[in-house]
Amino acid sequence: FFISSCGFGFASIIRLRVSLNCLSSLELVMPQPLSRVVPSATFEIGNVGLATLRRRPKLAIAAMECIASWSHVERFLLGTYVQLAGGEEADAAAVYLAMETSTAKSEAIRVLSERKLSPDHRALMQAIIRVSKACQKERDKLAHWSWGTSPELPEALLLADPRILNANPDNIYVYRANDFESMRHRFDRIASWGMLLKFILMDHVANHEGRLYAKLCAEPEIASILSRQAAPKTLPPQEWPEWLQPNQD
């Protein structure tokens, strides 16, 4: 389905296309160490002046799509802060962006949520943020780790933590197309949750009788977090509106 709305205090109109397939739980695909894939492989990684990504252009695009997808999650977090802070949107956004760490930003949102939201909505929002913080570690690797390639793996890119000065097959990770695709889908899901949460907080008609709230609470990752707290009331799937029913294809 398609959702068009004014996004979280931004002047431009956001058009977010959310696939019901993306809203379903996705299997977590984890990149494997090179030592488990091809233990004897040769590799080049973190070499200055080496145009690594040009050697694997399709995979480079897939990696950049992950980073682009994460920007929607960042927009959701900024929009949540602005919505809770109230006042001039530009001022609230400036304060949020001045915070240097994701921990500080999450803490600011948490403090505001305790002052502004009902317990159920606060628990839901904090569950989404908790999932997003876990996924941010994946995104940060793409942005900050060292890239490389191996001639034995023409269909893969390599990534290694630059803080480990002596890279070896045990701490170099192999990223294939399905790794990037799985990552992008997880990021897209979180961004879609953010849009639905916005509709909940603004009391949008789409959340009539708490239907969007029930939908989000039923997401496996969110449900797992909420189960450790007071269990919220949710509607069973058969009572969801037709446009929210799981895709049977």
Coordinates of N, CA and C in Angstrom, one line a residue:
F1 N 0.8 -1.2 0.0 CA 0.0 0.0 0.0 C 0.9 1.2 0.0
F2 N 0.3 2.4 -0.3 CA 1.0 3.6 -0.4 C 0.5 4.6 0.7
I3 N 1.4 5.3 1.3 CA 1.1 6.3 2.3 C 1.7 7.6 1.9
S4 N 0.9 8.7 1.8 CA 1.4 10.0 1.5 C 1.0 10.9 2.6
S5 N 2.0 11.7 3.1 CA 1.7 12.6 4.2 C 2.8 13.6 4.3
C6 N 2.5 14.6 5.1 CA 3.6 15.6 5.5 C 4.5 14.9 6.5
G7 N 5.7 14.8 6.2 CA 6.6 14.0 7.1 C 7.2 14.7 8.3
F8 N 6.8 14.5 9.5 CA 7.5 14.8 10.7 C 8.0 16.2 10.7
G9 N 7.3 17.2 10.2 CA 7.8 18.6 10.3 C 8.6 19.0 9.1
F10 N 8.8 18.1 8.1 CA 9.6 18.5 6.9 C 8.6 19.2 6.0
A11 N 9.1 20.2 5.2 CA 8.3 20.9 4.3 C 7.9 20.1 3.1
S12 N 8.7 19.2 2.7 CA 8.4 18.4 1.6 C 7.5 17.3 1.9
I13 N 6.8 16.7 0.9 CA 5.9 15.6 1.1 C 6.6 14.3 0.9
I14 N 6.5 13.4 1.9 CA 7.1 12.1 1.8 C 6.1 11.1 1.2
R15 N 6.6 10.4 0.3 CA 5.8 9.3 -0.3 C 6.5 8.0 0.1
L16 N 6.0 7.2 1.0 CA 6.6 6.0 1.4 C 5.8 4.8 0.9
R17 N 6.5 4.0 0.1 CA 5.8 2.8 -0.4 C 6.2 1.6 0.5
V18 N 5.2 1.1 1.2 CA 5.5 0.0 2.1 C 4.9 -1.3 1.6
S19 N 5.7 -2.3 1.3 CA 5.3 -3.6 0.9 C 4.9 -4.4 2.1
L20 N 3.7 -5.1 2.0 CA 3.4 -6.0 3.1 C 4.3 -7.1 3.2
N21 N 5.0 -7.5 2.1 CA 6.0 -8.5 2.2 C 7.2 -8.0 3.1
C22 N 7.5 -6.7 3.0 CA 8.6 -6.2 3.8 C 8.2 -6.1 5.3
L23 N 6.9 -6.0 5.6 CA 6.4 -5.9 6.9 C 6.5 -7.3 7.7
S24 N 6.6 -8.4 6.9 CA 6.7 -9.7 7.5 C 8.1 -9.9 8.0
S25 N 8.2 -10.8 8.9 CA 9.5 -11.1 9.5 C 10.4 -11.7 8.5
L26 N 11.7 -11.2 8.5 CA 12.7 -11.7 7.5 C 13.8 -12.5 8.3
E27 N 14.2 -13.5 7.6 CA 15.3 -14.3 8.2 C 16.6 -13.5 8.2
L28 N 17.2 -13.5 9.3 CA 18.4 -12.8 9.5 C 19.6 -13.5 8.8
V29 N 20.2 -12.8 7.8 CA 21.3 -13.4 7.1 C 22.6 -12.7 7.6
M30 N 23.5 -13.4 8.2 CA 24.7 -12.8 8.7 C 25.9 -13.1 7.8
P31 N 26.7 -12.1 7.5 CA 27.9 -12.3 6.7 C 28.8 -13.3 7.5
Q32 N 29.6 -14.1 6.8 CA 30.4 -15.1 7.5 C 31.9 -14.6 7.4
P33 N 32.7 -15.1 8.4 CA 34.1 -14.8 8.3 C 34.8 -15.5 7.0
L34 N 35.7 -14.8 6.5 CA 36.4 -15.4 5.3 C 37.0 -16.8 5.6
S35 N 37.4 -17.0 6.8 CA 38.0 -18.3 7.2 C 37.0 -19.4 7.1
R36 N 35.7 -19.1 7.2 CA 34.6 -20.1 7.0 C 34.2 -20.3 5.6
V37 N 34.5 -19.3 4.8 CA 34.0 -19.4 3.4 C 35.1 -20.0 2.5
V38 N 36.2 -19.3 2.4 CA 37.4 -19.9 1.7 C 38.6 -19.6 2.5
P39 N 39.0 -20.5 3.4 CA 40.0 -20.3 4.4 C 41.4 -19.9 3.8
S40 N 41.6 -20.4 2.6 CA 42.9 -20.2 1.9 C 42.9 -19.0 1.0
A41 N 41.8 -18.2 1.0 CA 41.7 -17.2 0.0 C 42.7 -16.1 0.2
T42 N 43.2 -15.5 -0.9 CA 44.0 -14.3 -0.9 C 43.1 -13.1 -0.9
F43 N 43.5 -11.9 -0.4 CA 42.6 -10.8 -0.4 C 43.5 -9.5 -0.3
E44 N 42.8 -8.4 -0.7 CA 43.3 -7.1 -0.6 C 42.2 -6.3 0.2
I45 N 42.6 -5.6 1.2 CA 41.6 -4.9 2.0 C 42.3 -3.6 2.7
G46 N 41.5 -2.5 2.6 CA 42.0 -1.3 3.2 C 43.2 -0.7 2.6
N47 N 43.4 -1.0 1.3 CA 44.6 -0.4 0.6 C 44.3 1.0 0.1
V48 N 45.1 2.0 0.5 CA 44.9 3.4 0.1 C 45.1 3.5 -1.4
G49 N 44.2 4.2 -2.0 CA 44.3 4.4 -3.5 C 43.7 3.3 -4.3
L50 N 43.3 2.2 -3.7 CA 42.7 1.1 -4.5 C 41.2 1.3 -4.6
A51 N 40.7 1.4 -5.8 CA 39.3 1.7 -6.1 C 38.5 0.3 -5.9
T52 N 38.4 -0.1 -4.6 CA 37.8 -1.4 -4.3 C 36.4 -1.6 -4.9
L53 N 35.5 -0.6 -4.6 CA 34.1 -0.8 -5.0 C 33.9 -0.8 -6.5
R54 N 34.9 -0.2 -7.3 CA 34.7 -0.3 -8.7 C 34.9 -1.7 -9.3
R55 N 35.6 -2.6 -8.5 CA 35.8 -3.9 -8.9 C 34.5 -4.8 -8.7
R56 N 33.6 -4.3 -7.9 CA 32.3 -5.0 -7.7 C 31.2 -4.0 -7.8
P57 N 31.0 -3.4 -8.9 CA 30.0 -2.3 -9.0 C 28.6 -2.6 -8.6
K58 N 28.1 -3.8 -8.9 CA 26.7 -4.2 -8.6 C 26.6 -4.3 -7.0
L59 N 27.6 -4.9 -6.4 CA 27.6 -5.0 -5.0 C 27.7 -3.7 -4.3
A60 N 28.5 -2.8 -4.9 CA 28.7 -1.5 -4.3 C 27.4 -0.7 -4.3
I61 N 26.6 -0.9 -5.4 CA 25.3 -0.2 -5.4 C 24.4 -0.8 -4.4
A62 N 24.4 -2.1 -4.2 CA 23.6 -2.8 -3.2 C 24.0 -2.3 -1.8
A63 N 25.3 -2.1 -1.5 CA 25.7 -1.5 -0.2 C 25.2 -0.1 0.0
M64 N 25.3 0.7 -1.1 CA 24.9 2.1 -0.9 C 23.4 2.2 -0.8
E65 N 22.6 1.2 -1.3 CA 21.2 1.2 -1.1 C 20.8 1.0 0.3
C66 N 21.7 0.2 1.0 CA 21.5 -0.1 2.4 C 21.6 1.2 3.2
I67 N 22.7 2.0 2.9 CA 22.9 3.3 3.6 C 21.8 4.2 3.3
A68 N 21.3 4.2 2.0 CA 20.2 5.1 1.7 C 19.0 4.7 2.4
S69 N 18.7 3.4 2.5 CA 17.6 3.0 3.3 C 17.6 3.4 4.7
W70 N 18.8 3.4 5.3 CA 19.0 3.7 6.7 C 18.7 5.2 6.9
S71 N 18.8 6.0 5.9 CA 18.5 7.5 6.1 C 17.1 7.7 6.4
H72 N 16.2 6.7 5.9 CA 14.8 6.8 6.3 C 14.5 6.6 7.8
V73 N 15.3 5.7 8.3 CA 15.3 5.4 9.8 C 15.7 6.6 10.5
E74 N 16.8 7.2 10.1 CA 17.3 8.5 10.7 C 16.2 9.6 10.7
R75 N 15.5 9.6 9.6 CA 14.5 10.6 9.4 C 13.3 10.4 10.4
F76 N 13.0 9.1 10.6 CA 12.0 8.7 11.6 C 12.4 9.1 13.0
L77 N 13.6 8.9 13.4 CA 14.1 9.2 14.7 C 14.1 10.8 14.9
L78 N 14.6 11.5 13.9 CA 14.5 13.0 14.0 C 13.1 13.4 14.1
G79 N 12.2 12.9 13.2 CA 10.8 13.3 13.2 C 10.1 13.0 14.5
T80 N 10.5 11.9 15.2 CA 9.9 11.6 16.5 C 10.3 12.6 17.5
Y81 N 11.6 13.0 17.5 CA 12.0 14.0 18.5 C 11.3 15.3 18.3
V82 N 11.3 15.7 17.0 CA 10.6 17.0 16.7 C 9.2 17.0 17.1
Q83 N 8.5 15.9 16.8 CA 7.1 15.8 17.2 C 6.8 15.8 18.7
L84 N 7.7 15.2 19.4 CA 7.6 15.2 20.9 C 8.0 16.5 21.5
A85 N 9.0 17.1 21.0 CA 9.6 18.3 21.5 C 8.6 19.5 21.4
G86 N 7.9 19.5 20.3 CA 7.0 20.7 20.0 C 7.8 21.9 19.7
G87 N 7.1 23.1 19.7 CA 7.7 24.3 19.4 C 8.2 24.4 18.0
E88 N 9.1 25.3 17.7 CA 9.6 25.5 16.4 C 10.3 24.3 15.9
E89 N 9.9 23.8 14.7 CA 10.5 22.5 14.2 C 12.0 22.7 13.9
A90 N 12.3 23.9 13.3 CA 13.7 24.1 13.0 C 14.6 24.1 14.2
D91 N 14.1 24.7 15.3 CA 14.9 24.7 16.5 C 15.0 23.3 17.1
A92 N 14.0 22.5 17.2 CA 14.0 21.2 17.7 C 15.0 20.3 16.9
A93 N 14.9 20.4 15.6 CA 15.8 19.7 14.7 C 17.2 20.0 14.9
A94 N 17.5 21.3 15.1 CA 18.9 21.8 15.3 C 19.5 21.2 16.6
V95 N 18.6 21.2 17.6 CA 19.1 20.6 18.9 C 19.4 19.1 18.8
Y96 N 18.5 18.4 18.1 CA 18.7 17.0 17.9 C 19.9 16.7 17.1
L97 N 20.1 17.4 16.0 CA 21.3 17.1 15.1 C 22.6 17.5 15.8
A98 N 22.5 18.4 16.8 CA 23.7 18.8 17.5 C 24.2 17.7 18.5
M99 N 23.4 16.7 18.8 CA 23.8 15.6 19.6 C 24.7 14.7 18.8
E100 N 25.9 14.4 19.4 CA 26.9 13.8 18.6 C 26.8 12.2 18.5
T101 N 26.1 11.6 19.4 CA 26.0 10.2 19.5 C 24.6 9.7 19.4
S102 N 24.4 8.5 18.8 CA 23.1 7.9 18.7 C 22.5 7.6 20.1
T103 N 23.4 7.3 21.1 CA 22.9 7.1 22.4 C 22.3 8.3 23.0
A104 N 22.9 9.5 22.8 CA 22.3 10.7 23.3 C 21.0 11.1 22.7
K105 N 20.9 10.8 21.4 CA 19.7 11.1 20.7 C 18.5 10.1 21.2
S106 N 18.9 8.9 21.3 CA 17.9 7.9 21.8 C 17.4 8.3 23.3
E107 N 18.4 8.7 24.1 CA 18.0 9.1 25.4 C 17.1 10.4 25.5
A108 N 17.4 11.3 24.6 CA 16.5 12.5 24.5 C 15.1 12.1 24.1
I109 N 15.0 11.2 23.1 CA 13.6 10.8 22.7 C 13.0 10.0 23.9
R110 N 13.7 9.2 24.6 CA 13.2 8.5 25.8 C 12.6 9.4 26.8
V111 N 13.4 10.4 27.2 CA 13.0 11.4 28.2 C 11.7 12.1 27.8
L112 N 11.7 12.5 26.5 CA 10.5 13.2 26.0 C 9.3 12.3 26.0
S113 N 9.5 11.0 25.6 CA 8.4 10.1 25.5 C 7.7 9.9 26.9
E114 N 8.6 9.9 27.9 CA 8.1 9.7 29.3 C 7.2 10.8 29.7
R115 N 7.4 12.0 29.2 CA 6.7 13.2 29.5 C 5.4 13.4 28.7
K116 N 5.5 12.8 27.4 CA 4.4 13.2 26.5 C 3.5 12.0 26.1
L117 N 3.9 10.8 26.2 CA 3.2 9.7 25.7 C 2.5 8.8 26.8
S118 N 1.5 8.1 26.4 CA 0.8 7.1 27.3 C 1.8 6.0 27.4
P119 N 1.6 5.2 28.5 CA 2.5 4.0 28.7 C 2.6 3.1 27.6
D120 N 1.4 2.7 26.9 CA 1.4 1.8 25.8 C 2.2 2.4 24.6
H121 N 1.9 3.6 24.3 CA 2.6 4.2 23.1 C 4.1 4.4 23.4
R122 N 4.4 4.7 24.6 CA 5.8 4.9 25.0 C 6.6 3.5 24.9
A123 N 6.0 2.5 25.3 CA 6.6 1.2 25.2 C 6.8 0.7 23.8
L124 N 5.8 1.0 22.9 CA 5.9 0.7 21.5 C 7.0 1.5 20.9
M125 N 7.0 2.8 21.1 CA 8.1 3.6 20.5 C 9.5 3.1 20.9
Q126 N 9.7 2.9 22.2 CA 11.0 2.5 22.7 C 11.4 1.1 22.2
A127 N 10.4 0.2 21.9 CA 10.7 -1.1 21.3 C 11.2 -0.9 19.9
I128 N 10.6 0.0 19.1 CA 11.0 0.2 17.8 C 12.4 0.8 17.8
I129 N 12.7 1.8 18.7 CA 14.0 2.4 18.7 C 15.1 1.3 19.1
R130 N 14.7 0.4 20.0 CA 15.6 -0.6 20.4 C 16.0 -1.5 19.3
V131 N 15.0 -1.9 18.4 CA 15.3 -2.7 17.2 C 16.2 -1.9 16.3
S132 N 15.9 -0.6 16.1 CA 16.7 0.2 15.2 C 18.2 0.4 15.7
K133 N 18.4 0.4 17.0 CA 19.7 0.6 17.5 C 20.5 -0.7 17.2
A134 N 19.9 -1.9 17.3 CA 20.6 -3.1 16.9 C 21.0 -3.1 15.5
C135 N 20.0 -2.7 14.6 CA 20.3 -2.7 13.2 C 21.4 -1.6 12.8
Q136 N 21.5 -0.5 13.6 CA 22.4 0.5 13.3 C 23.8 0.0 13.3
K137 N 24.1 -1.0 14.1 CA 25.5 -1.6 14.1 C 25.8 -2.2 12.7
E138 N 24.8 -2.7 12.0 CA 25.1 -3.2 10.7 C 25.4 -2.1 9.7
R139 N 24.6 -1.0 9.8 CA 24.8 0.1 8.9 C 26.1 0.7 9.2
D140 N 26.5 0.8 10.4 CA 27.8 1.5 10.8 C 29.0 0.7 10.2
K141 N 28.9 -0.6 10.1 CA 30.0 -1.3 9.4 C 30.2 -0.9 8.0
L142 N 29.0 -0.7 7.3 CA 29.1 -0.3 5.9 C 29.8 1.1 5.8
A143 N 29.5 2.0 6.7 CA 30.0 3.4 6.7 C 31.4 3.5 7.2
H144 N 31.9 2.7 8.1 CA 33.1 2.9 8.8 C 34.2 1.8 8.7
W145 N 33.8 0.6 8.2 CA 34.8 -0.5 8.1 C 35.5 -0.4 6.8
S146 N 36.6 -1.1 6.7 CA 37.5 -1.1 5.5 C 37.0 -2.2 4.5
W147 N 37.0 -1.8 3.2 CA 36.5 -2.6 2.2 C 37.6 -3.4 1.5
G148 N 37.3 -4.5 0.9 CA 38.3 -5.3 0.2 C 37.7 -6.3 -0.7
T149 N 38.5 -7.0 -1.5 CA 38.0 -8.0 -2.4 C 39.0 -9.2 -2.3
S150 N 38.5 -10.3 -2.8 CA 39.3 -11.5 -3.0 C 39.1 -12.1 -4.4
P151 N 40.2 -12.4 -5.1 CA 40.0 -13.0 -6.4 C 39.2 -14.4 -6.4
E152 N 39.3 -15.0 -5.3 CA 38.6 -16.3 -5.2 C 37.1 -16.1 -4.9
L153 N 36.7 -14.9 -4.7 CA 35.2 -14.6 -4.4 C 34.8 -13.4 -5.3
P154 N 34.6 -13.7 -6.6 CA 34.3 -12.6 -7.5 C 32.9 -12.0 -7.3
E155 N 32.0 -12.8 -6.5 CA 30.7 -12.3 -6.3 C 30.5 -11.7 -4.9
A156 N 31.6 -11.3 -4.2 CA 31.5 -10.8 -2.9 C 32.4 -9.6 -2.7
L157 N 32.1 -8.8 -1.6 CA 32.9 -7.8 -1.1 C 33.3 -8.2 0.3
L158 N 34.5 -7.7 0.8 CA 35.0 -8.0 2.1 C 34.9 -6.8 3.0
L159 N 34.7 -7.0 4.3 CA 34.7 -5.9 5.2 C 35.5 -6.3 6.5
A160 N 36.3 -5.4 7.0 CA 37.0 -5.6 8.2 C 37.0 -4.4 9.1
D161 N 37.0 -4.6 10.4 CA 37.1 -3.5 11.4 C 38.4 -2.9 11.3
P162 N 38.5 -1.6 11.0 CA 39.8 -0.9 10.8 C 40.6 -0.8 12.1
R163 N 39.9 -1.0 13.3 CA 40.6 -1.0 14.5 C 41.5 -2.2 14.7
I164 N 41.2 -3.3 13.9 CA 42.1 -4.5 14.0 C 43.1 -4.3 12.9
L165 N 44.3 -4.0 13.3 CA 45.4 -3.6 12.4 C 45.9 -4.8 11.6
N166 N 45.9 -6.0 12.1 CA 46.4 -7.2 11.4 C 45.2 -8.0 10.9
A167 N 44.6 -7.6 9.8 CA 43.4 -8.3 9.3 C 43.8 -9.7 8.9
N168 N 43.0 -10.7 9.2 CA 43.2 -12.0 8.8 C 41.8 -12.7 8.5
P169 N 41.8 -13.9 7.9 CA 40.5 -14.5 7.5 C 39.5 -14.6 8.6
D170 N 40.0 -14.6 9.9 CA 39.0 -14.8 11.0 C 38.2 -13.5 11.3
N171 N 38.8 -12.4 11.0 CA 38.1 -11.1 11.3 C 37.8 -10.3 10.0
I172 N 37.8 -10.9 8.9 CA 37.4 -10.3 7.6 C 36.1 -11.0 7.2
Y173 N 35.0 -10.2 6.9 CA 33.7 -10.8 6.7 C 33.3 -10.7 5.2
V174 N 32.6 -11.7 4.7 CA 32.2 -11.8 3.3 C 30.8 -11.3 3.2
Y175 N 30.6 -10.3 2.3 CA 29.3 -9.8 2.0 C 28.9 -10.1 0.6
R176 N 27.8 -10.8 0.4 CA 27.3 -11.2 -0.9 C 26.0 -10.4 -1.1
A177 N 25.4 -10.5 -2.3 CA 24.2 -9.7 -2.7 C 23.1 -10.0 -1.7
N178 N 22.9 -11.3 -1.3 CA 21.8 -11.6 -0.4 C 22.0 -10.9 1.0
D179 N 23.2 -10.7 1.4 CA 23.5 -10.1 2.7 C 23.0 -8.6 2.7
F180 N 23.4 -7.9 1.6 CA 22.9 -6.5 1.4 C 21.4 -6.4 1.3
E181 N 20.8 -7.4 0.5 CA 19.4 -7.3 0.3 C 18.7 -7.5 1.6
S182 N 19.1 -8.5 2.4 CA 18.5 -8.8 3.7 C 18.6 -7.5 4.6
M183 N 19.8 -6.9 4.6 CA 20.0 -5.7 5.4 C 19.1 -4.6 5.0
R184 N 18.9 -4.4 3.7 CA 18.1 -3.3 3.2 C 16.6 -3.5 3.6
H185 N 16.2 -4.7 3.5 CA 14.8 -5.0 3.9 C 14.6 -4.8 5.4
R186 N 15.5 -5.1 6.2 CA 15.4 -4.9 7.6 C 15.3 -3.4 7.9
F187 N 16.1 -2.6 7.2 CA 16.1 -1.1 7.4 C 14.7 -0.6 6.9
D188 N 14.3 -1.1 5.8 CA 13.0 -0.6 5.2 C 11.8 -0.9 6.2
R189 N 11.9 -2.1 6.8 CA 10.8 -2.4 7.8 C 10.8 -1.4 8.9
I190 N 12.0 -1.1 9.5 CA 12.0 -0.2 10.6 C 11.4 1.2 10.2
A191 N 11.8 1.7 9.0 CA 11.3 2.9 8.5 C 9.8 2.9 8.3
S192 N 9.3 1.8 7.9 CA 7.8 1.7 7.7 C 7.1 1.7 9.1
W193 N 7.8 1.1 10.1 CA 7.2 1.1 11.4 C 7.1 2.6 11.9
G194 N 8.2 3.3 11.6 CA 8.2 4.7 12.0 C 7.1 5.5 11.4
M195 N 6.7 5.2 10.2 CA 5.6 5.9 9.5 C 4.3 5.6 10.2
L196 N 4.1 4.3 10.5 CA 2.9 3.9 11.2 C 2.8 4.4 12.6
L197 N 4.0 4.5 13.3 CA 4.0 5.0 14.6 C 3.6 6.5 14.6
K198 N 4.0 7.2 13.6 CA 3.7 8.6 13.4 C 2.1 8.7 13.3
F199 N 1.5 7.9 12.5 CA 0.1 7.9 12.4 C -0.6 7.6 13.7
I200 N 0.0 6.7 14.5 CA -0.6 6.4 15.8 C -0.5 7.6 16.7
L201 N 0.6 8.3 16.8 CA 0.8 9.4 17.7 C 0.0 10.6 17.3
M202 N -0.3 10.8 16.0 CA -1.1 11.9 15.6 C -2.6 11.6 15.5
D203 N -3.0 10.4 16.0 CA -4.3 9.9 16.1 C -5.0 9.9 14.7
H204 N -4.3 9.4 13.7 CA -4.8 9.4 12.4 C -5.9 8.4 12.3
V205 N -6.8 8.6 11.3 CA -8.0 7.8 11.1 C -7.6 6.3 10.8
A206 N -6.4 6.1 10.2 CA -5.9 4.8 9.9 C -5.7 3.9 11.2
N207 N -5.6 4.6 12.3 CA -5.4 3.9 13.6 C -6.7 3.7 14.3
H208 N -7.8 3.8 13.6 CA -9.2 3.6 14.2 C -9.2 2.3 15.0
E209 N -9.7 2.5 16.3 CA -9.8 1.4 17.2 C -8.4 0.7 17.5
G210 N -7.3 1.4 17.3 CA -6.0 0.9 17.6 C -5.5 -0.1 16.7
R211 N -5.9 -0.1 15.4 CA -5.6 -1.1 14.5 C -4.1 -1.1 14.1
L212 N -3.6 0.1 13.8 CA -2.1 0.2 13.5 C -1.3 -0.1 14.7
Y213 N -1.7 0.3 15.9 CA -1.1 -0.1 17.1 C -1.0 -1.6 17.3
A214 N -2.1 -2.3 17.0 CA -2.1 -3.7 17.1 C -1.2 -4.4 16.1
K215 N -1.2 -3.8 14.9 CA -0.3 -4.3 13.8 C 1.2 -4.3 14.2
L216 N 1.6 -3.1 14.7 CA 3.0 -3.0 15.2 C 3.3 -3.9 16.3
C217 N 2.4 -4.0 17.3 CA 2.7 -4.8 18.5 C 2.8 -6.3 18.1
A218 N 2.2 -6.7 16.9 CA 2.3 -8.1 16.5 C 3.6 -8.4 15.7
E219 N 4.3 -7.4 15.3 CA 5.6 -7.6 14.6 C 6.5 -8.4 15.6
P220 N 7.1 -9.5 15.1 CA 7.9 -10.4 15.9 C 8.9 -9.8 16.8
E221 N 9.7 -8.9 16.2 CA 10.8 -8.3 17.0 C 10.2 -7.4 18.1
I222 N 9.2 -6.6 17.8 CA 8.5 -5.7 18.7 C 7.8 -6.5 19.8
A223 N 7.1 -7.6 19.4 CA 6.4 -8.4 20.3 C 7.3 -9.0 21.3
S224 N 8.5 -9.4 20.9 CA 9.4 -10.0 21.8 C 9.9 -9.1 22.9
I225 N 10.1 -7.8 22.5 CA 10.5 -6.8 23.5 C 9.3 -6.5 24.4
L226 N 8.1 -6.3 23.9 CA 6.9 -5.9 24.7 C 6.5 -7.1 25.6
S227 N 6.8 -8.3 25.2 CA 6.4 -9.4 26.1 C 7.1 -9.4 27.4
R228 N 8.3 -8.7 27.5 CA 9.0 -8.6 28.8 C 8.4 -7.5 29.7
Q229 N 7.4 -6.8 29.1 CA 6.8 -5.7 29.8 C 5.3 -6.1 30.0
A230 N 4.5 -5.2 30.4 CA 3.0 -5.4 30.5 C 2.5 -5.7 29.1
A231 N 1.9 -6.8 28.9 CA 1.4 -7.2 27.5 C 0.3 -6.2 27.1
P232 N 0.5 -5.5 26.0 CA -0.6 -4.6 25.5 C -1.7 -5.4 24.8
K233 N -2.9 -4.8 24.7 CA -4.0 -5.4 24.1 C -3.8 -5.3 22.6
T234 N -4.0 -6.3 21.8 CA -3.9 -6.3 20.4 C -5.1 -7.0 19.7
L235 N -5.4 -6.6 18.5 CA -6.4 -7.2 17.7 C -5.9 -8.4 17.0
P236 N -6.6 -9.5 16.9 CA -6.1 -10.7 16.2 C -6.1 -10.4 14.7
P237 N -5.2 -11.0 13.9 CA -5.1 -10.7 12.5 C -6.4 -10.7 11.7
Q238 N -7.3 -11.6 12.1 CA -8.5 -11.7 11.3 C -9.4 -10.5 11.5
E239 N -9.1 -9.6 12.5 CA -9.9 -8.4 12.6 C -9.2 -7.2 12.1
W240 N -8.0 -7.4 11.4 CA -7.3 -6.3 10.8 C -8.1 -5.9 9.6
P241 N -8.1 -4.6 9.1 CA -8.7 -4.2 7.9 C -8.1 -4.9 6.7
E242 N -8.8 -5.0 5.6 CA -8.4 -5.8 4.5 C -7.0 -5.3 4.0
W243 N -6.8 -4.0 4.0 CA -5.5 -3.5 3.4 C -4.3 -3.8 4.3
L244 N -4.5 -4.3 5.6 CA -3.4 -4.7 6.4 C -3.3 -6.2 6.5
Q245 N -4.1 -7.0 5.8 CA -4.1 -8.4 5.9 C -2.7 -8.9 5.3
P246 N -2.1 -10.0 5.9 CA -0.9 -10.5 5.3 C -1.0 -10.9 3.9
N247 N 0.0 -10.6 3.1 CA 0.0 -11.0 1.7 C 0.0 -12.5 1.5
Q248 N -0.9 -13.1 0.8 CA -1.0 -14.5 0.6 C -0.1 -15.0 -0.5
D249 N 0.5 -14.1 -1.3 CA 1.2 -14.6 -2.5 C 2.5 -15.3 -2.1

